[in-house]
Structure formats: structure tokens, C-alpha cells
Amino acid sequence: MTAHQSKVLGIIGQGYVGLPLAMAAVDAGWIVIGVDNFAAKVDQINRGTSPIEDISDEQLQSAIAKGAYKATTDFSTVSAASVITLCVPTPLNDKREPDLSLLRSAARGIAPYVSEKTLVVSESTSYPGTLRDVIIPIVKEFKPVGTENVFFACAPERVNPGDAIWNQKNTPRLVGGIDQESQIRALAFYNSICDAVVTVSNPEVAEAAKLLENTFRLVNIALINEFTQICSTNGINVHEVISAAVSKPYGFMPFTPGVGVGGHCIPVDPLYLTWWARQNGSEATFVESADRINHEMPKYVAERALSMVDGNIVNPRVLILGVAYKPGVGDVRETPVTELRSYLEDRGANVAWHDPMVPTWEGTNSVDLDWNCDVAILATNQPGMDLSRLITNGVQILDCTNSIPRQPGVSSI
Ligand SMILES: NC(=O)c1ccc[n+]([C@@H]2O[C@H](COP(=O)([O-])OP(=O)(O)OC[C@H]3O[C@@H](n4cnc5c(N)ncnc54)[C@H](O)[C@@H]3O)[C@@H](O)[C@H]2O)c1
């Protein structure tokens, strides 16, 4: 059987996107080779210990035991695959601009091992033109001599870590092939895994749609964060306002305020859009304002919390509850709590944190909930955090999550 006829899938990057895709593909009857350049993670996965919350050890062990899945650091193994997906991070560099170095190195890594009729799909989030102008030229430059027909498509991942309802199978998948044959092959692949596949006319539409989806979230979160501050100044409970507005049956979608935005997507992807706009002589001023407003939230939260402390205390003790960027995950990438902690420390506070899903973070360890503090800030309401203990002990809490309304000693942002 040649590679293009085989139901063998190579996935580059075994993280929040790649590993769930691997398990969904195994469920759909694919043999999956999971390539990752982080050797310790590969070892951990092959021992049957899942590095992410959404995949259980049992699911991973079952896939490995039946010979349907194996992780490796060896790129040459993808020569057996008919489909190769790129699921590597696309972060920002020091200038807060797109950093495609990992995507480039993944494309370079697979290029010598593509064969006639291999389908290469990018699932990583990036600006429109990344598949056509960055990935394809690399693969074409380094592919084996005489390999003419390699197919390419973009199918941005929409996974929402920690979501019990929406997953790889039931979330509709956008697919944009570089040409008609690529599109046909990409549709066949995703139809084998997903319940619904949405065809778009080219990869750039798929890439742009992904940026639109995440920018939509960024600006709406910024709007509610700004609105919250306006309401607070006027003594109005924003959560009651949101609940009231939600009663409108059309044209409104609720977003909730918080310490800011975090994770690998919402704070990052919109800056791919602002950068892309600048490359084309445009400006995404609305998105830039939203980014600025969200980055001002940690300062606002810190000031609100410090205002709850007795003014005679020079170095208040502040306990931050939940440092992951959202509940139910241990992911601290881009967490706005970093800026919150740093701002509090700049204001002289002695800061500790507690998160049952994050044992260590930025060189420090989670403290016990009983850590003696002057005020606690509930930044992320992690499951398993016994907040009633704090309330019973009379600890003052600034709740940024609207999880514990109308309790003595608790204020809400
Ligand atoms: N996490 C999400 O919720 C989410 C949702 C939708 C889309 N995305 C996008 O998917 C992409 C992947 O994100 P993620 O959250 O899965 O990242 P991740 O950090 O969880 O996993 C990526 C994995 O790729 C590996 N890796 C990095 N460079 C590599 C290379 N050159 N070769 C082989 N392995 C390499 C890393 O070791 C890591 O294990 C990003 O573009 C992201 O924006 C993420």
C-alpha cells in the first residue's frame, strides 16, 4: 500500500490541538504517528500519561495498546502517512508580532518525508497567506526530488480545552485547499473524523475566519471589561446588567469581565490580525484598543483589591486564587495573572497564589488555601478550590469570576 492510500496520519505537535486530534483520528480508524520535538513529552505520552486534561490516561493507553498511536521525536516516521497535519504553536515574538519559527521548522521537518500525493494540512492559527507563502515554499524546497504532487490545505483548529460539549468530532471544521484536488483530499480526511466540514474557497478564507473568531472574543471581552469599570464607578452591579441584557432573545451575546484574557489563542491571534493589517497598509485600531483595554484590567483588579485592605498596612498580603487562564485547565500560557501579580508586587504587596491544577508557576509554588492574607483575589475559579473555607474564615475576597455573589466579605468586579 502506498502512502497516499494508507489510513496513516502524521501529526506534528502533540499538545492541546495535536493530541485530541490524534485520539479523534484513532477513534475514526486511523493509525496515528504523533511527532513532537520535546523528548520528555514524547516519553510521557508513550508511557500512557496524558499531558493535557482533555485526554485521559485510559484513552491514551487504549490507543497505544491497540497499536493505533505512538508518539515520537523522529520526523522520518511520517513517510508512512498519507496525511500530515501541522499543530505547532504560533506565538508572538518580543515585539508582539507573529513568530512562525516553530511552524517553519515543522514544515522543514516533514518536507524530506512527503511522498507523491501526501496531503499536508496546517491546523495552526496564523495570518492569511501563511500556508501559501510560508509553508508551501518550505515543503517544496526540501521535498524529495521527483515528488511532484503534494497537496496542501488549511483547516484551523477550533478546540476549546476543558469544554465538555464541543470537541474535535462535533465541532464543524473549516477546510480550504490550495487547489481542487487538495480540497477533495482534505474534505475526505476531515469527513472521516468530524461530523460536519465547511468548505471555503481557499486557505486564506479559512485562516482569516479563524482570526475573526478569536478577535470577536477579544473585542467583546474588552467591551465588557470597559463596561464593568464604568458600571462600578456608578455603583451598578455589572453581572445583574448582563443577566438583564441576556433576556433579549436576539442580537445580544453575553461576555463576562475578568482579570484579562489568557491562553495561547485569544490574547495572541488578534495580534496576528493587527500585524497582517499593517503589512497591507491598514490599521486594526478597534482591535488594538481592545488589546489595550484587556491589558489594563490586571491594574484595575489590583487597585480594587488593595482598596479593600486597611490603609495602615504597608505591605498587604494578597492571595491570588486560580492562576490558570481559565477554569478546568492547568494552562498558564499568557495568563493575565502574571500582570496582576507583577502590578501588586510593584505596589508593595506580598503576593502568594493557590491553584489546585497548577503546582508550580513562574518559579513559585502554589500555597495552601489557609495562607494568611489581607485580601484574596479570585482570578480563576478552579474546580476543587474550597472557597467556602475562606468565607467561613472571614477572608475578604475580590471575586473576578462572579462565582460567589452576595456572600459576606466578598466584592465582585
Ligand atoms: N490551545 C488551544 O486552545 C488552541 C485552539 C485552537 C487553535 N490553536 C492553535 O493550534 C496551534 C497549536 O497550539 P497548541 O495549544 O496545541 O500548542 P501546545 O503548546 O499545546 O502544543 C504544541 C506542541 O508542539 C510541539 N512543537 C513545537 N514546535 C515543534 C516542531 N517544530 N516540531 C515538532 N513539535 C513541535 C511542542 O513541543 C508542543 O508539544 C497554535 O497555532 C494555536 O494557536 C490552539
GROMACS .gro file of C-alpha atoms and ligand atoms in nm:
model
  457
    1MET     CA    1   0.000   0.000   0.000
    2THR     CA    2   0.145   0.341  -0.092
    3ALA     CA    3   0.143   0.630   0.150
    4HIS     CA    4  -0.141   0.811  -0.026
    5GLN     CA    5  -0.370   0.507   0.001
    6SER     CA    6  -0.290   0.435   0.365
    7LYS     CA    7  -0.505   0.549   0.653
    8VAL     CA    8  -0.196   0.668   0.836
    9LEU     CA    9  -0.192   1.017   0.981
   10GLY     CA   10   0.117   1.208   1.093
   11ILE     CA   11   0.057   1.491   1.340
   12ILE     CA   12   0.334   1.738   1.416
   13GLY     CA   13   0.292   1.877   1.769
   14GLN     CA   14   0.131   1.673   2.047
   15GLY     CA   15  -0.024   1.950   2.254
   16TYR     CA   16  -0.371   2.086   2.319
   17VAL     CA   17  -0.450   2.061   1.948
   18GLY     CA   18  -0.243   1.768   1.822
   19LEU     CA   19  -0.320   1.511   2.090
   20PRO     CA   20  -0.703   1.544   2.082
   21LEU     CA   21  -0.682   1.527   1.701
   22ALA     CA   22  -0.475   1.210   1.734
   23MET     CA   23  -0.733   1.047   1.960
   24ALA     CA   24  -1.024   1.155   1.737
   25ALA     CA   25  -0.843   1.008   1.436
   26VAL     CA   26  -0.777   0.681   1.622
   27ASP     CA   27  -1.149   0.664   1.702
   28ALA     CA   28  -1.216   0.711   1.329
   29GLY     CA   29  -0.991   0.418   1.238
   30TRP     CA   30  -0.667   0.599   1.155
   31ILE     CA   31  -0.321   0.484   1.258
   32VAL     CA   32  -0.158   0.792   1.406
   33ILE     CA   33   0.208   0.888   1.434
   34GLY     CA   34   0.243   1.178   1.679
   35VAL     CA   35   0.564   1.373   1.624
   36ASP     CA   36   0.687   1.620   1.884
   37ASN     CA   37   1.033   1.768   1.927
   38PHE     CA   38   1.001   1.774   2.307
   39ALA     CA   39   1.151   1.434   2.400
   40ALA     CA   40   1.031   1.433   2.762
   41LYS     CA   41   0.672   1.487   2.647
   42VAL     CA   42   0.702   1.207   2.391
   43ASP     CA   43   0.829   0.972   2.664
   44GLN     CA   44   0.548   1.073   2.896
   45ILE     CA   45   0.286   1.015   2.627
   46ASN     CA   46   0.430   0.675   2.532
   47ARG     CA   47   0.419   0.575   2.900
   48GLY     CA   48   0.044   0.639   2.879
   49THR     CA   49   0.034   0.957   3.085
   50SER     CA   50  -0.160   1.231   2.912
   51PRO     CA   51  -0.007   1.581   2.930
   52ILE     CA   52  -0.345   1.751   2.880
   53GLU     CA   53  -0.670   1.748   3.074
   54ASP     CA   54  -0.899   1.671   2.778
   55ILE     CA   55  -0.738   1.333   2.706
   56SER     CA   56  -0.750   1.073   2.980
   57ASP     CA   57  -0.464   0.832   3.051
   58GLU     CA   58  -0.707   0.545   2.978
   59GLN     CA   59  -0.791   0.678   2.631
   60LEU     CA   60  -0.424   0.726   2.552
   61GLN     CA   61  -0.326   0.384   2.687
   62SER     CA   62  -0.601   0.215   2.487
   63ALA     CA   63  -0.485   0.383   2.161
   64ILE     CA   64  -0.125   0.281   2.230
   65ALA     CA   65  -0.219  -0.075   2.332
   66LYS     CA   66  -0.408  -0.144   2.011
   67GLY     CA   67  -0.114  -0.017   1.805
   68ALA     CA   68  -0.312   0.277   1.667
   69TYR     CA   69  -0.100   0.553   1.818
   70LYS     CA   70   0.261   0.620   1.904
   71ALA     CA   71   0.449   0.940   1.981
   72THR     CA   72   0.799   1.000   1.851
   73THR     CA   73   1.062   1.270   1.800
   74ASP     CA   74   1.156   1.116   1.466
   75PHE     CA   75   1.018   1.313   1.171
   76SER     CA   76   1.112   1.039   0.923
   77THR     CA   77   0.825   0.828   1.057
   78VAL     CA   78   0.576   1.049   0.875
   79SER     CA   79   0.694   0.898   0.545
   80ALA     CA   80   0.429   0.632   0.612
   81ALA     CA   81   0.150   0.892   0.635
   82SER     CA   82  -0.096   0.988   0.363
   83VAL     CA   83  -0.197   1.297   0.561
   84ILE     CA   84   0.030   1.517   0.774
   85THR     CA   85  -0.114   1.791   0.993
   86LEU     CA   86   0.088   2.073   1.145
   87CYS     CA   87  -0.031   2.150   1.500
   88VAL     CA   88   0.256   2.352   1.645
   89PRO     CA   89   0.242   2.679   1.839
   90THR     CA   90   0.225   3.016   1.664
   91PRO     CA   91   0.318   3.262   1.939
   92LEU     CA   92   0.425   3.625   1.939
   93ASN     CA   93   0.785   3.744   1.948
   94ASP     CA   94   0.930   4.011   2.179
   95LYS     CA   95   0.777   4.283   1.963
   96ARG     CA   96   0.436   4.116   1.996
   97GLU     CA   97   0.442   4.021   1.628
   98PRO     CA   98   0.386   3.676   1.468
   99ASP     CA   99   0.661   3.424   1.539
  100LEU     CA  100   0.636   3.146   1.282
  101SER     CA  101   0.970   2.986   1.366
  102LEU     CA  102   0.811   2.668   1.506
  103LEU     CA  103   0.575   2.638   1.210
  104ARG     CA  104   0.866   2.687   0.971
  105SER     CA  105   1.076   2.425   1.149
  106ALA     CA  106   0.781   2.180   1.145
  107ALA     CA  107   0.738   2.234   0.769
  108ARG     CA  108   1.113   2.188   0.723
  109GLY     CA  109   1.099   1.874   0.939
  110ILE     CA  110   0.834   1.697   0.733
  111ALA     CA  111   0.947   1.814   0.389
  112PRO     CA  112   1.204   1.538   0.318
  113TYR     CA  113   0.945   1.274   0.410
  114VAL     CA  114   0.646   1.375   0.199
  115SER     CA  115   0.578   1.149  -0.093
  116GLU     CA  116   0.369   1.153  -0.407
  117LYS     CA  117   0.013   1.260  -0.313
  118THR     CA  118   0.078   1.336   0.055
  119LEU     CA  119  -0.174   1.587   0.191
  120VAL     CA  120  -0.018   1.849   0.420
  121VAL     CA  121  -0.266   2.044   0.635
  122SER     CA  122  -0.194   2.337   0.860
  123GLU     CA  123  -0.414   2.348   1.169
  124SER     CA  124  -0.204   2.613   1.345
  125THR     CA  125  -0.356   2.960   1.372
  126SER     CA  126  -0.186   3.226   1.161
  127TYR     CA  127  -0.247   3.522   0.932
  128PRO     CA  128  -0.390   3.472   0.583
  129GLY     CA  129  -0.123   3.369   0.338
  130THR     CA  130   0.077   3.156   0.582
  131LEU     CA  131   0.004   2.827   0.405
  132ARG     CA  132   0.064   2.968   0.057
  133ASP     CA  133   0.360   3.196   0.127
  134VAL     CA  134   0.541   3.028   0.417
  135ILE     CA  135   0.461   2.656   0.447
  136ILE     CA  136   0.428   2.554   0.083
  137PRO     CA  137   0.757   2.714  -0.031
  138ILE     CA  138   0.946   2.537   0.250
  139VAL     CA  139   0.793   2.197   0.176
  140LYS     CA  140   0.851   2.242  -0.197
  141GLU     CA  141   1.214   2.343  -0.145
  142PHE     CA  142   1.305   2.046   0.076
  143LYS     CA  143   1.076   1.767  -0.053
  144PRO     CA  144   1.236   1.461  -0.214
  145VAL     CA  145   1.342   1.508  -0.574
  146GLY     CA  146   1.081   1.379  -0.815
  147THR     CA  147   0.790   1.419  -0.570
  148GLU     CA  148   0.560   1.634  -0.780
  149ASN     CA  149   0.208   1.609  -0.644
  150VAL     CA  150   0.197   1.719  -0.283
  151PHE     CA  151  -0.139   1.858  -0.172
  152PHE     CA  152  -0.198   2.140   0.074
  153ALA     CA  153  -0.489   2.271   0.278
  154CYS     CA  154  -0.563   2.485   0.580
  155ALA     CA  155  -0.807   2.362   0.845
  156PRO     CA  156  -0.773   2.582   1.154
  157GLU     CA  157  -0.833   2.401   1.479
  158ARG     CA  158  -1.120   2.524   1.697
  159VAL     CA  159  -1.065   2.309   2.006
  160ASN     CA  160  -1.173   2.464   2.334
  161PRO     CA  161  -0.972   2.295   2.611
  162GLY     CA  162  -1.184   2.194   2.910
  163ASP     CA  163  -1.509   2.205   2.710
  164ALA     CA  164  -1.727   1.904   2.795
  165ILE     CA  165  -1.961   1.956   2.499
  166TRP     CA  166  -1.764   2.070   2.193
  167ASN     CA  167  -1.482   1.851   2.068
  168GLN     CA  168  -1.293   1.750   1.754
  169LYS     CA  169  -1.580   1.537   1.631
  170ASN     CA  170  -1.882   1.759   1.676
  171THR     CA  171  -1.724   2.099   1.607
  172PRO     CA  172  -1.768   2.190   1.238
  173ARG     CA  173  -1.433   2.216   1.063
  174LEU     CA  174  -1.337   2.481   0.808
  175VAL     CA  175  -1.135   2.344   0.517
  176GLY     CA  176  -0.966   2.549   0.245
  177GLY     CA  177  -0.749   2.364  -0.007
  178ILE     CA  178  -0.484   2.530  -0.221
  179ASP     CA  179  -0.641   2.373  -0.532
  180GLN     CA  180  -0.933   2.148  -0.618
  181GLU     CA  181  -0.754   1.816  -0.568
  182SER     CA  182  -0.619   1.933  -0.231
  183GLN     CA  183  -0.968   2.035  -0.128
  184ILE     CA  184  -1.115   1.697  -0.223
  185ARG     CA  185  -0.850   1.514  -0.022
  186ALA     CA  186  -0.880   1.745   0.277
  187LEU     CA  187  -1.258   1.710   0.278
  188ALA     CA  188  -1.226   1.331   0.267
  189PHE     CA  189  -0.985   1.338   0.560
  190TYR     CA  190  -1.189   1.568   0.784
  191ASN     CA  191  -1.516   1.399   0.690
  192SER     CA  192  -1.366   1.080   0.829
  193ILE     CA  193  -1.313   1.249   1.168
  194CYS     CA  194  -1.566   1.532   1.204
  195ASP     CA  195  -1.945   1.534   1.188
  196ALA     CA  196  -1.952   1.849   0.972
  197VAL     CA  197  -1.698   2.005   0.738
  198VAL     CA  198  -1.742   2.353   0.593
  199THR     CA  199  -1.581   2.420   0.258
  200VAL     CA  200  -1.428   2.760   0.191
  201SER     CA  201  -1.289   2.868  -0.141
  202ASN     CA  202  -0.922   2.896  -0.046
  203PRO     CA  203  -0.684   2.865   0.254
  204GLU     CA  204  -0.679   3.240   0.312
  205VAL     CA  205  -1.053   3.243   0.391
  206ALA     CA  206  -1.003   2.965   0.648
  207GLU     CA  207  -0.704   3.147   0.801
  208ALA     CA  208  -0.894   3.478   0.813
  209ALA     CA  209  -1.206   3.313   0.961
  210LYS     CA  210  -1.001   3.176   1.249
  211LEU     CA  211  -0.862   3.524   1.322
  212LEU     CA  212  -1.213   3.669   1.305
  213GLU     CA  213  -1.348   3.411   1.552
  214ASN     CA  214  -1.085   3.483   1.814
  215THR     CA  215  -1.078   3.858   1.755
  216PHE     CA  216  -1.456   3.859   1.806
  217ARG     CA  217  -1.396   3.717   2.153
  218LEU     CA  218  -1.114   3.958   2.232
  219VAL     CA  219  -1.310   4.273   2.146
  220ASN     CA  220  -1.626   4.158   2.323
  221ILE     CA  221  -1.431   4.072   2.637
  222ALA     CA  222  -1.265   4.414   2.617
  223LEU     CA  223  -1.606   4.577   2.578
  224ILE     CA  224  -1.743   4.410   2.889
  225ASN     CA  225  -1.422   4.483   3.082
  226GLU     CA  226  -1.454   4.852   2.998
  227PHE     CA  227  -1.828   4.849   3.065
  228THR     CA  228  -1.764   4.686   3.404
  229GLN     CA  229  -1.537   4.970   3.512
  230ILE     CA  230  -1.795   5.229   3.405
  231CYS     CA  231  -2.070   5.046   3.597
  232SER     CA  232  -1.853   5.005   3.904
  233THR     CA  233  -1.779   5.380   3.917
  234ASN     CA  234  -2.154   5.434   3.920
  235GLY     CA  235  -2.232   5.167   4.179
  236ILE     CA  236  -2.411   4.935   3.936
  237ASN     CA  237  -2.358   4.558   3.951
  238VAL     CA  238  -2.244   4.464   3.600
  239HIS     CA  239  -2.344   4.100   3.643
  240GLU     CA  240  -2.703   4.198   3.707
  241VAL     CA  241  -2.684   4.419   3.397
  242ILE     CA  242  -2.554   4.128   3.187
  243SER     CA  243  -2.829   3.897   3.316
  244ALA     CA  244  -3.086   4.163   3.229
  245ALA     CA  245  -2.947   4.215   2.878
  246VAL     CA  246  -2.944   3.840   2.813
  247SER     CA  247  -3.324   3.837   2.836
  248LYS     CA  248  -3.327   3.996   2.490
  249PRO     CA  249  -3.389   3.698   2.263
  250TYR     CA  250  -3.189   3.825   1.965
  251GLY     CA  251  -2.889   4.041   1.883
  252PHE     CA  252  -2.709   4.007   2.216
  253MET     CA  253  -2.447   3.759   2.333
  254PRO     CA  254  -2.316   3.772   2.691
  255PHE     CA  255  -1.947   3.807   2.776
  256THR     CA  256  -1.815   3.834   3.128
  257PRO     CA  257  -1.547   4.057   3.279
  258GLY     CA  258  -1.229   3.921   3.434
  259VAL     CA  259  -0.864   3.985   3.506
  260GLY     CA  260  -0.791   3.994   3.133
  261VAL     CA  261  -0.750   3.736   2.860
  262GLY     CA  262  -0.514   3.440   2.855
  263GLY     CA  263  -0.421   3.118   2.679
  264HIS     CA  264  -0.247   3.061   2.352
  265CYS     CA  265  -0.532   3.199   2.138
  266ILE     CA  266  -0.738   3.500   2.244
  267PRO     CA  267  -0.454   3.733   2.352
  268VAL     CA  268  -0.232   3.622   2.062
  269ASP     CA  269  -0.432   3.561   1.745
  270PRO     CA  270  -0.581   3.913   1.719
  271LEU     CA  271  -0.225   4.047   1.710
  272TYR     CA  272  -0.167   3.832   1.401
  273LEU     CA  273  -0.456   4.029   1.256
  274THR     CA  274  -0.319   4.370   1.359
  275TRP     CA  275   0.023   4.275   1.217
  276TRP     CA  276  -0.130   4.147   0.895
  277ALA     CA  277  -0.332   4.468   0.860
  278ARG     CA  278  -0.013   4.676   0.895
  279GLN     CA  279   0.160   4.467   0.627
  280ASN     CA  280  -0.118   4.566   0.393
  281GLY     CA  281  -0.115   4.935   0.480
  282SER     CA  282  -0.426   4.916   0.700
  283GLU     CA  283  -0.475   4.959   1.070
  284ALA     CA  284  -0.686   4.746   1.304
  285THR     CA  285  -0.743   5.029   1.551
  286PHE     CA  286  -1.051   4.873   1.708
  287VAL     CA  287  -0.861   4.552   1.783
  288GLU     CA  288  -0.562   4.744   1.918
  289SER     CA  289  -0.790   4.934   2.159
  290ALA     CA  290  -0.943   4.606   2.275
  291ASP     CA  291  -0.597   4.461   2.339
  292ARG     CA  292  -0.501   4.770   2.541
  293ILE     CA  293  -0.821   4.763   2.749
  294ASN     CA  294  -0.773   4.396   2.837
  295HIS     CA  295  -0.413   4.461   2.940
  296GLU     CA  296  -0.532   4.739   3.173
  297MET     CA  297  -0.760   4.501   3.363
  298PRO     CA  298  -0.490   4.350   3.591
  299LYS     CA  299  -0.410   4.702   3.716
  300TYR     CA  300  -0.778   4.775   3.773
  301VAL     CA  301  -0.825   4.446   3.962
  302ALA     CA  302  -0.513   4.505   4.172
  303GLU     CA  303  -0.629   4.854   4.270
  304ARG     CA  304  -0.976   4.727   4.358
  305ALA     CA  305  -0.827   4.454   4.578
  306LEU     CA  306  -0.582   4.690   4.752
  307SER     CA  307  -0.866   4.931   4.823
  308MET     CA  308  -1.025   4.654   5.034
  309VAL     CA  309  -0.721   4.640   5.266
  310ASP     CA  310  -0.672   4.853   5.577
  311GLY     CA  311  -0.474   5.158   5.457
  312ASN     CA  312  -0.234   5.128   5.754
  313ILE     CA  313  -0.093   4.801   5.622
  314VAL     CA  314   0.219   4.894   5.425
  315ASN     CA  315   0.287   4.558   5.263
  316PRO     CA  316  -0.051   4.384   5.234
  317ARG     CA  317  -0.058   4.008   5.193
  318VAL     CA  318  -0.255   3.917   4.881
  319LEU     CA  319  -0.358   3.564   4.790
  320ILE     CA  320  -0.444   3.506   4.423
  321LEU     CA  321  -0.687   3.217   4.372
  322GLY     CA  322  -0.651   3.043   4.036
  323VAL     CA  323  -0.361   3.133   3.807
  324ALA     CA  324  -0.453   2.922   3.500
  325TYR     CA  325  -0.608   3.138   3.231
  326LYS     CA  326  -0.945   2.963   3.264
  327PRO     CA  327  -1.118   2.710   3.493
  328GLY     CA  328  -1.068   2.338   3.444
  329VAL     CA  329  -0.723   2.356   3.286
  330GLY     CA  330  -0.370   2.385   3.421
  331ASP     CA  331  -0.265   2.603   3.126
  332VAL     CA  332  -0.091   2.922   3.237
  333ARG     CA  333   0.019   3.045   2.894
  334GLU     CA  334  -0.038   3.421   2.863
  335THR     CA  335  -0.235   3.418   3.187
  336PRO     CA  336  -0.331   3.776   3.285
  337VAL     CA  337  -0.246   3.678   3.643
  338THR     CA  338   0.120   3.736   3.556
  339GLU     CA  339   0.048   4.107   3.506
  340LEU     CA  340  -0.177   4.110   3.813
  341ARG     CA  341   0.093   3.965   4.037
  342SER     CA  342   0.359   4.193   3.897
  343TYR     CA  343   0.144   4.502   3.947
  344LEU     CA  344   0.060   4.403   4.306
  345GLU     CA  345   0.426   4.346   4.383
  346ASP     CA  346   0.516   4.684   4.233
  347ARG     CA  347   0.264   4.833   4.476
  348GLY     CA  348   0.450   4.667   4.767
  349ALA     CA  349   0.220   4.370   4.821
  350ASN     CA  350   0.341   4.034   4.942
  351VAL     CA  351   0.174   3.801   4.690
  352ALA     CA  352   0.110   3.425   4.705
  353TRP     CA  353  -0.115   3.210   4.489
  354HIS     CA  354  -0.318   2.892   4.509
  355ASP     CA  355  -0.429   2.675   4.216
  356PRO     CA  356  -0.514   2.305   4.254
  357MET     CA  357  -0.444   2.246   3.883
  358VAL     CA  358  -0.109   2.428   3.870
  359PRO     CA  359   0.151   2.303   4.119
  360THR     CA  360   0.432   2.537   4.008
  361TRP     CA  361   0.424   2.860   3.810
  362GLU     CA  362   0.695   3.107   3.713
  363GLY     CA  363   0.937   2.956   3.964
  364THR     CA  364   0.699   2.961   4.260
  365ASN     CA  365   0.473   2.702   4.421
  366SER     CA  366   0.104   2.702   4.498
  367VAL     CA  367   0.044   2.779   4.868
  368ASP     CA  368  -0.222   2.632   5.093
  369LEU     CA  369  -0.565   2.799   5.099
  370ASP     CA  370  -0.503   2.883   5.465
  371TRP     CA  371  -0.216   3.118   5.373
  372ASN     CA  372  -0.271   3.419   5.594
  373CYS     CA  373  -0.379   3.713   5.376
  374ASP     CA  374  -0.533   4.058   5.399
  375VAL     CA  375  -0.730   4.009   5.079
  376ALA     CA  376  -0.779   3.726   4.829
  377ILE     CA  377  -0.843   3.778   4.458
  378LEU     CA  378  -1.046   3.507   4.288
  379ALA     CA  379  -0.893   3.527   3.940
  380THR     CA  380  -0.993   3.184   3.806
  381ASN     CA  381  -1.248   2.965   3.978
  382GLN     CA  382  -1.073   2.630   3.952
  383PRO     CA  383  -1.270   2.316   4.033
  384GLY     CA  384  -1.161   2.172   4.366
  385MET     CA  385  -1.095   2.508   4.531
  386ASP     CA  386  -1.279   2.518   4.866
  387LEU     CA  387  -1.385   2.882   4.867
  388SER     CA  388  -1.634   2.828   5.148
  389ARG     CA  389  -1.334   2.772   5.377
  390LEU     CA  390  -1.214   3.126   5.305
  391ILE     CA  391  -1.560   3.274   5.353
  392THR     CA  392  -1.603   3.089   5.685
  393ASN     CA  393  -1.263   3.220   5.796
  394GLY     CA  394  -1.378   3.577   5.720
  395VAL     CA  395  -1.125   3.637   5.442
  396GLN     CA  396  -1.208   3.937   5.224
  397ILE     CA  397  -1.234   3.830   4.860
  398LEU     CA  398  -1.244   4.026   4.536
  399ASP     CA  399  -1.431   3.793   4.304
  400CYS     CA  400  -1.338   3.844   3.935
  401THR     CA  401  -1.546   3.547   3.823
  402ASN     CA  402  -1.892   3.617   3.967
  403SER     CA  403  -1.880   3.274   4.135
  404ILE     CA  404  -1.959   3.377   4.491
  405PRO     CA  405  -2.206   3.665   4.479
  406ARG     CA  406  -2.378   3.806   4.785
  407GLN     CA  407  -2.150   3.649   5.046
  408PRO     CA  408  -2.021   3.842   5.346
  409GLY     CA  409  -1.673   3.985   5.281
  410VAL     CA  410  -1.694   3.921   4.906
  411SER     CA  411  -1.689   4.201   4.648
  412SER     CA  412  -1.739   4.147   4.280
  413ILE     CA  413  -1.568   4.328   3.994
  414LIG     N1  414  -0.480   2.551   2.264
  414LIG     C1  415  -0.590   2.588   2.203
  414LIG     O1  416  -0.694   2.604   2.268
  414LIG     C2  417  -0.595   2.612   2.054
  414LIG     C3  418  -0.720   2.616   1.991
  414LIG     C4  419  -0.726   2.634   1.855
  414LIG     C5  420  -0.607   2.654   1.783
  414LIG     N2  421  -0.488   2.652   1.846
  414LIG     C6  422  -0.368   2.670   1.765
  414LIG     O2  423  -0.308   2.544   1.744
  414LIG     C7  424  -0.166   2.555   1.739
  414LIG     C8  425  -0.104   2.462   1.842
  414LIG     O3  426  -0.142   2.505   1.971
  414LIG     P1  427  -0.139   2.410   2.099
  414LIG     O4  428  -0.223   2.479   2.201
  414LIG     O5  429  -0.172   2.269   2.063
  414LIG     O6  430   0.013   2.417   2.140
  414LIG     P2  431   0.088   2.327   2.251
  414LIG     O7  432   0.200   2.408   2.302
  414LIG     O8  433  -0.012   2.271   2.348
  414LIG     O9  434   0.144   2.204   2.169
  414LIG     C9  435   0.233   2.218   2.065
  414LIG    C10  436   0.332   2.104   2.066
  414LIG    O10  437   0.414   2.119   1.952
  414LIG    C11  438   0.547   2.085   1.987
  414LIG     N3  439   0.634   2.152   1.890
  414LIG    C12  440   0.666   2.283   1.882
  414LIG     N4  441   0.741   2.304   1.772
  414LIG    C13  442   0.757   2.185   1.711
  414LIG    C14  443   0.825   2.145   1.595
  414LIG     N5  444   0.887   2.232   1.518
  414LIG     N6  445   0.822   2.015   1.563
  414LIG    C15  446   0.756   1.925   1.640
  414LIG     N7  447   0.689   1.958   1.752
  414LIG    C16  448   0.690   2.087   1.786
  414LIG    C17  449   0.563   2.132   2.129
  414LIG    O11  450   0.665   2.059   2.196
  414LIG    C18  451   0.424   2.103   2.186
  414LIG    O12  452   0.418   1.975   2.248
  414LIG    C19  453  -0.137   2.703   1.759
  414LIG    O13  454  -0.126   2.766   1.635
  414LIG    C20  455  -0.260   2.754   1.831
  414LIG    O14  456  -0.282   2.891   1.808
  414LIG    C21  457  -0.478   2.629   1.980
   0.00000   0.00000   0.00000
